[in-house]
């Protein structure tokens, strides 16, 4: 909070092996577009280690989420994606494995009721998280959005508020632990009482103490 030029990088590997670099950027500093390209190219080339051949290199997507308009010359769409294409005929390069994608938050103007895809829900959340006091009904799914809301809520707390919140959660966790312990003790006590009743019935049936203990031992 307060660091307007802060950024966050997250590295992801998808199920098909594709590597994704997710970057969130608040300030459009000179050279940012070169850094995006450099990071994507580095993530692609650094896969070629010892004993690795070119066919084993996985595709790379660099996803940049910006809190500013990066492409003044483009249209007003909030999502843009760049891939390698032939300059004149615009067909893809045979191995189109390097993709630069951008989400420009200021261009995203959809309302809650207009959200259609999971991607749109995430973009809306990223743009409006600071304004939320509760998770809107439209963002209940997927469940990860609620988790993200909790993270955003914590990040907005002052150190004193965060400590107070943590103390509350510790108190709740302690109470849950003690309640679980009491339930387990109750089950154990109930089992002991049932065992005693069974012993009394077996003794009343004429069995000796040794026979009763042997039966109870076998039952255990």
CSV table of C-alpha atoms in Angstrom, one decimal:
chain,number,residue,atom,x,y,z
A,1,UNK,CA,0.0,0.0,0.0
A,2,UNK,CA,1.4,3.4,-1.0
A,3,UNK,CA,4.0,1.9,-3.4
A,4,UNK,CA,2.6,3.2,-6.7
A,5,UNK,CA,5.4,1.6,-8.7
A,6,UNK,CA,5.1,-1.8,-7.0
A,7,UNK,CA,4.8,-4.9,-9.1
A,8,UNK,CA,4.2,-8.6,-8.5
A,9,UNK,CA,5.4,-11.6,-10.5
A,10,UNK,CA,3.9,-15.1,-10.3
A,11,UNK,CA,5.2,-18.1,-12.2
A,12,UNK,CA,2.7,-20.8,-13.2
A,13,UNK,CA,2.9,-24.1,-15.0
A,14,UNK,CA,-0.3,-25.3,-16.6
A,15,UNK,CA,-1.3,-29.0,-16.9
A,16,UNK,CA,-0.1,-29.1,-20.5
A,17,UNK,CA,3.4,-27.8,-19.5
A,18,UNK,CA,2.9,-24.3,-20.7
A,19,UNK,CA,4.7,-21.8,-18.5
A,20,UNK,CA,2.9,-18.5,-17.6
A,21,UNK,CA,4.5,-15.4,-16.1
A,22,UNK,CA,1.8,-13.3,-14.5
A,23,UNK,CA,2.9,-9.7,-13.7
A,24,UNK,CA,0.9,-7.0,-12.1
A,25,UNK,CA,2.1,-3.4,-12.7
A,26,UNK,CA,0.9,-0.1,-11.4
A,27,UNK,CA,3.3,2.4,-13.0
A,28,UNK,CA,4.0,2.6,-16.8
A,29,UNK,CA,7.7,3.3,-16.5
A,30,UNK,CA,10.0,3.7,-19.6
A,31,UNK,CA,11.2,0.3,-20.9
A,32,UNK,CA,8.3,-1.7,-19.3
A,33,UNK,CA,7.3,-3.1,-22.7
A,34,UNK,CA,11.0,-4.3,-23.2
A,35,UNK,CA,11.0,-5.9,-19.8
A,36,UNK,CA,7.9,-7.9,-20.6
A,37,UNK,CA,9.4,-9.2,-23.8
A,38,UNK,CA,12.8,-9.9,-22.1
A,39,UNK,CA,11.2,-11.9,-19.2
A,40,UNK,CA,9.1,-14.0,-21.7
A,41,UNK,CA,12.2,-14.7,-23.9
A,42,UNK,CA,14.3,-15.6,-20.8
A,43,UNK,CA,11.6,-18.0,-19.5
A,44,UNK,CA,11.6,-19.6,-22.9
A,45,UNK,CA,15.3,-19.9,-23.5
A,46,UNK,CA,16.2,-20.9,-19.9
A,47,UNK,CA,14.4,-24.2,-20.4
A,48,UNK,CA,17.2,-25.4,-22.6
A,49,UNK,CA,19.4,-26.9,-20.0
A,50,UNK,CA,22.0,-29.7,-20.1
A,51,UNK,CA,20.5,-32.8,-21.8
A,52,UNK,CA,17.4,-30.9,-23.1
A,53,UNK,CA,16.6,-30.7,-26.8
A,54,UNK,CA,14.6,-28.0,-28.5
A,55,UNK,CA,11.5,-30.3,-28.8
A,56,UNK,CA,11.2,-30.4,-25.0
A,57,UNK,CA,10.8,-26.6,-24.7
A,58,UNK,CA,7.3,-25.6,-23.4
A,59,UNK,CA,5.3,-22.6,-24.6
A,60,UNK,CA,5.5,-19.4,-22.6
A,61,UNK,CA,2.8,-16.9,-22.0
A,62,UNK,CA,3.6,-13.5,-20.4
A,63,UNK,CA,0.4,-12.1,-18.9
A,64,UNK,CA,0.7,-8.5,-17.7
A,65,UNK,CA,-2.1,-6.9,-15.7
A,66,UNK,CA,-1.6,-3.1,-15.8
A,67,UNK,CA,-3.3,-0.4,-13.9
A,68,UNK,CA,-2.8,2.0,-16.8
A,69,UNK,CA,-3.6,2.1,-20.5
A,70,UNK,CA,-0.5,0.7,-22.3
A,71,UNK,CA,-1.6,0.7,-25.9
A,72,UNK,CA,-2.9,4.2,-26.8
A,73,UNK,CA,-2.9,3.3,-30.5
A,74,UNK,CA,-5.0,0.1,-30.1
A,75,UNK,CA,-8.8,-0.2,-29.9
A,76,UNK,CA,-10.7,0.1,-26.6
A,77,UNK,CA,-10.7,-3.6,-25.7
A,78,UNK,CA,-9.3,-4.4,-22.3
A,79,UNK,CA,-7.5,-7.6,-23.4
A,80,UNK,CA,-4.8,-7.8,-26.0
A,81,UNK,CA,-2.6,-10.7,-27.1
A,82,UNK,CA,0.5,-10.7,-29.3
A,83,UNK,CA,2.0,-13.7,-31.1
A,84,UNK,CA,4.6,-14.2,-33.8
A,85,UNK,CA,3.0,-13.7,-37.3
A,86,UNK,CA,4.2,-13.2,-40.8
A,87,UNK,CA,4.3,-9.4,-41.4
A,88,UNK,CA,2.3,-9.2,-44.6
A,89,UNK,CA,0.0,-12.2,-44.7
A,90,UNK,CA,-0.4,-12.4,-40.9
A,91,UNK,CA,-0.2,-16.2,-40.6
A,92,UNK,CA,1.3,-17.8,-37.5
A,93,UNK,CA,4.9,-18.8,-37.1
A,94,UNK,CA,5.0,-22.7,-37.2
A,95,UNK,CA,6.0,-22.9,-33.6
A,96,UNK,CA,4.0,-20.1,-32.1
A,97,UNK,CA,5.1,-20.7,-28.5
A,98,UNK,CA,5.7,-17.2,-27.3
A,99,UNK,CA,2.7,-15.1,-26.4
A,100,UNK,CA,2.5,-11.6,-24.8
A,101,UNK,CA,-0.9,-10.9,-23.3
A,102,UNK,CA,-2.1,-7.8,-21.5
A,103,UNK,CA,-5.1,-6.8,-19.3
A,104,UNK,CA,-5.5,-3.0,-19.2
A,105,UNK,CA,-7.6,-2.5,-16.1
A,106,UNK,CA,-8.7,1.1,-16.9
A,107,UNK,CA,-10.3,-0.2,-20.1
A,108,UNK,CA,-12.4,-2.8,-18.3
A,109,UNK,CA,-15.9,-1.3,-17.7
A,110,UNK,CA,-18.2,-4.3,-17.4
A,111,UNK,CA,-20.6,-4.2,-14.5
A,112,UNK,CA,-21.2,-7.2,-12.1
A,113,UNK,CA,-24.3,-8.2,-14.0
A,114,UNK,CA,-22.5,-8.1,-17.4
A,115,UNK,CA,-19.7,-10.6,-16.3
A,116,UNK,CA,-19.8,-13.7,-18.4
A,117,UNK,CA,-16.5,-15.6,-18.2
A,118,UNK,CA,-14.4,-16.6,-15.2
A,119,UNK,CA,-11.7,-14.4,-16.7
A,120,UNK,CA,-14.0,-11.3,-16.6
A,121,UNK,CA,-14.9,-12.1,-12.9
A,122,UNK,CA,-11.2,-12.1,-12.0
A,123,UNK,CA,-10.5,-8.8,-13.9
A,124,UNK,CA,-13.5,-7.2,-12.2
A,125,UNK,CA,-12.3,-8.4,-8.8
A,126,UNK,CA,-8.8,-7.1,-9.4
A,127,UNK,CA,-10.1,-3.7,-10.4
A,128,UNK,CA,-12.7,-3.3,-7.5
A,129,UNK,CA,-11.3,-5.4,-4.7
A,130,UNK,CA,-10.4,-2.4,-2.6
A,131,UNK,CA,-14.0,-1.1,-2.7
A,132,UNK,CA,-15.6,-4.4,-1.5
A,133,UNK,CA,-16.8,-5.1,2.0
A,134,UNK,CA,-18.3,-8.4,1.1
A,135,UNK,CA,-18.1,-10.9,-1.8
A,136,UNK,CA,-20.9,-10.1,-4.3
A,137,UNK,CA,-23.2,-13.0,-5.2
A,138,UNK,CA,-21.9,-12.9,-8.8
A,139,UNK,CA,-18.4,-13.7,-7.6
A,140,UNK,CA,-19.2,-16.7,-5.4
A,141,UNK,CA,-17.9,-19.0,-8.1
A,142,UNK,CA,-15.2,-20.1,-8.6
A,143,UNK,CA,-14.3,-20.7,-4.9
A,144,UNK,CA,-10.8,-19.3,-5.5
A,145,UNK,CA,-12.4,-15.8,-5.8
A,146,UNK,CA,-13.6,-15.9,-2.2
A,147,UNK,CA,-10.1,-17.0,-1.2
A,148,UNK,CA,-8.7,-14.0,-3.1
A,149,UNK,CA,-11.2,-11.7,-1.4
A,150,UNK,CA,-9.9,-12.8,2.0
A,151,UNK,CA,-6.3,-12.2,0.9
A,152,UNK,CA,-7.2,-8.7,-0.4
A,153,UNK,CA,-9.1,-8.0,2.8
A,154,UNK,CA,-6.1,-8.8,4.9
A,155,UNK,CA,-3.7,-6.8,2.7
A,156,UNK,CA,-5.8,-3.7,3.4
A,157,UNK,CA,-5.5,-3.9,7.1
A,158,UNK,CA,-3.1,-1.9,9.2
A,159,UNK,CA,-0.5,-3.8,11.2
A,160,UNK,CA,-2.6,-3.3,14.4
A,161,UNK,CA,-5.8,-4.4,12.6
A,162,UNK,CA,-4.0,-7.5,11.1
A,163,UNK,CA,-2.7,-8.5,14.6
A,164,UNK,CA,-6.2,-8.1,16.1
A,165,UNK,CA,-7.7,-10.2,13.3
A,166,UNK,CA,-5.0,-12.8,13.8
A,167,UNK,CA,-5.7,-13.0,17.5
A,168,UNK,CA,-9.4,-13.5,16.8
A,169,UNK,CA,-8.6,-16.4,14.4
A,170,UNK,CA,-6.3,-17.9,16.9
A,171,UNK,CA,-9.0,-17.8,19.6
A,172,UNK,CA,-11.5,-19.4,17.2
A,173,UNK,CA,-9.0,-22.1,16.3
A,174,UNK,CA,-8.3,-22.8,20.0
A,175,UNK,CA,-12.0,-23.1,20.7
A,176,UNK,CA,-12.5,-25.5,17.8
A,177,UNK,CA,-9.6,-27.6,19.1
A,178,UNK,CA,-11.0,-27.8,22.6
A,179,UNK,CA,-14.5,-28.6,21.3
A,180,UNK,CA,-13.1,-31.4,19.2
A,181,UNK,CA,-11.1,-32.7,22.2
A,182,UNK,CA,-14.3,-32.7,24.3
A,183,UNK,CA,-16.2,-34.6,21.7
A,184,UNK,CA,-13.4,-37.2,21.5
A,185,UNK,CA,-13.4,-37.5,25.3
A,186,UNK,CA,-17.2,-37.9,25.3
A,187,UNK,CA,-17.0,-40.7,22.7
A,188,UNK,CA,-14.3,-42.4,24.8
A,189,UNK,CA,-16.4,-42.1,28.0
A,190,UNK,CA,-19.5,-43.4,26.1
A,191,UNK,CA,-17.5,-46.4,24.9
A,192,UNK,CA,-16.2,-47.1,28.4
A,193,UNK,CA,-19.8,-47.1,29.8
A,194,UNK,CA,-21.1,-49.4,27.1
A,195,UNK,CA,-18.2,-51.8,27.8
A,196,UNK,CA,-19.1,-51.8,31.5
A,197,UNK,CA,-22.8,-52.5,30.8
A,198,UNK,CA,-21.8,-55.4,28.5
A,199,UNK,CA,-19.5,-56.8,31.2
A,200,UNK,CA,-22.3,-56.7,33.7
A,201,UNK,CA,-24.7,-58.5,31.3
A,202,UNK,CA,-22.1,-61.2,30.5
A,203,UNK,CA,-21.5,-61.8,34.2
A,204,UNK,CA,-25.2,-62.0,34.8
A,205,UNK,CA,-25.5,-64.7,32.1
A,206,UNK,CA,-23.3,-67.0,34.1
A,207,UNK,CA,-19.9,-66.5,32.4
A,208,UNK,CA,-16.8,-66.4,34.6
A,209,UNK,CA,-14.7,-63.2,34.9
A,210,UNK,CA,-12.0,-64.8,32.8
A,211,UNK,CA,-14.4,-65.7,30.0
A,212,UNK,CA,-15.9,-62.2,30.1
A,213,UNK,CA,-12.5,-60.5,29.9
A,214,UNK,CA,-11.5,-62.8,27.1
A,215,UNK,CA,-14.6,-61.9,25.1
A,216,UNK,CA,-14.2,-58.2,25.7
A,217,UNK,CA,-10.5,-58.4,24.7
A,218,UNK,CA,-11.5,-60.2,21.5
A,219,UNK,CA,-14.1,-57.6,20.8
A,220,UNK,CA,-11.5,-54.8,21.2
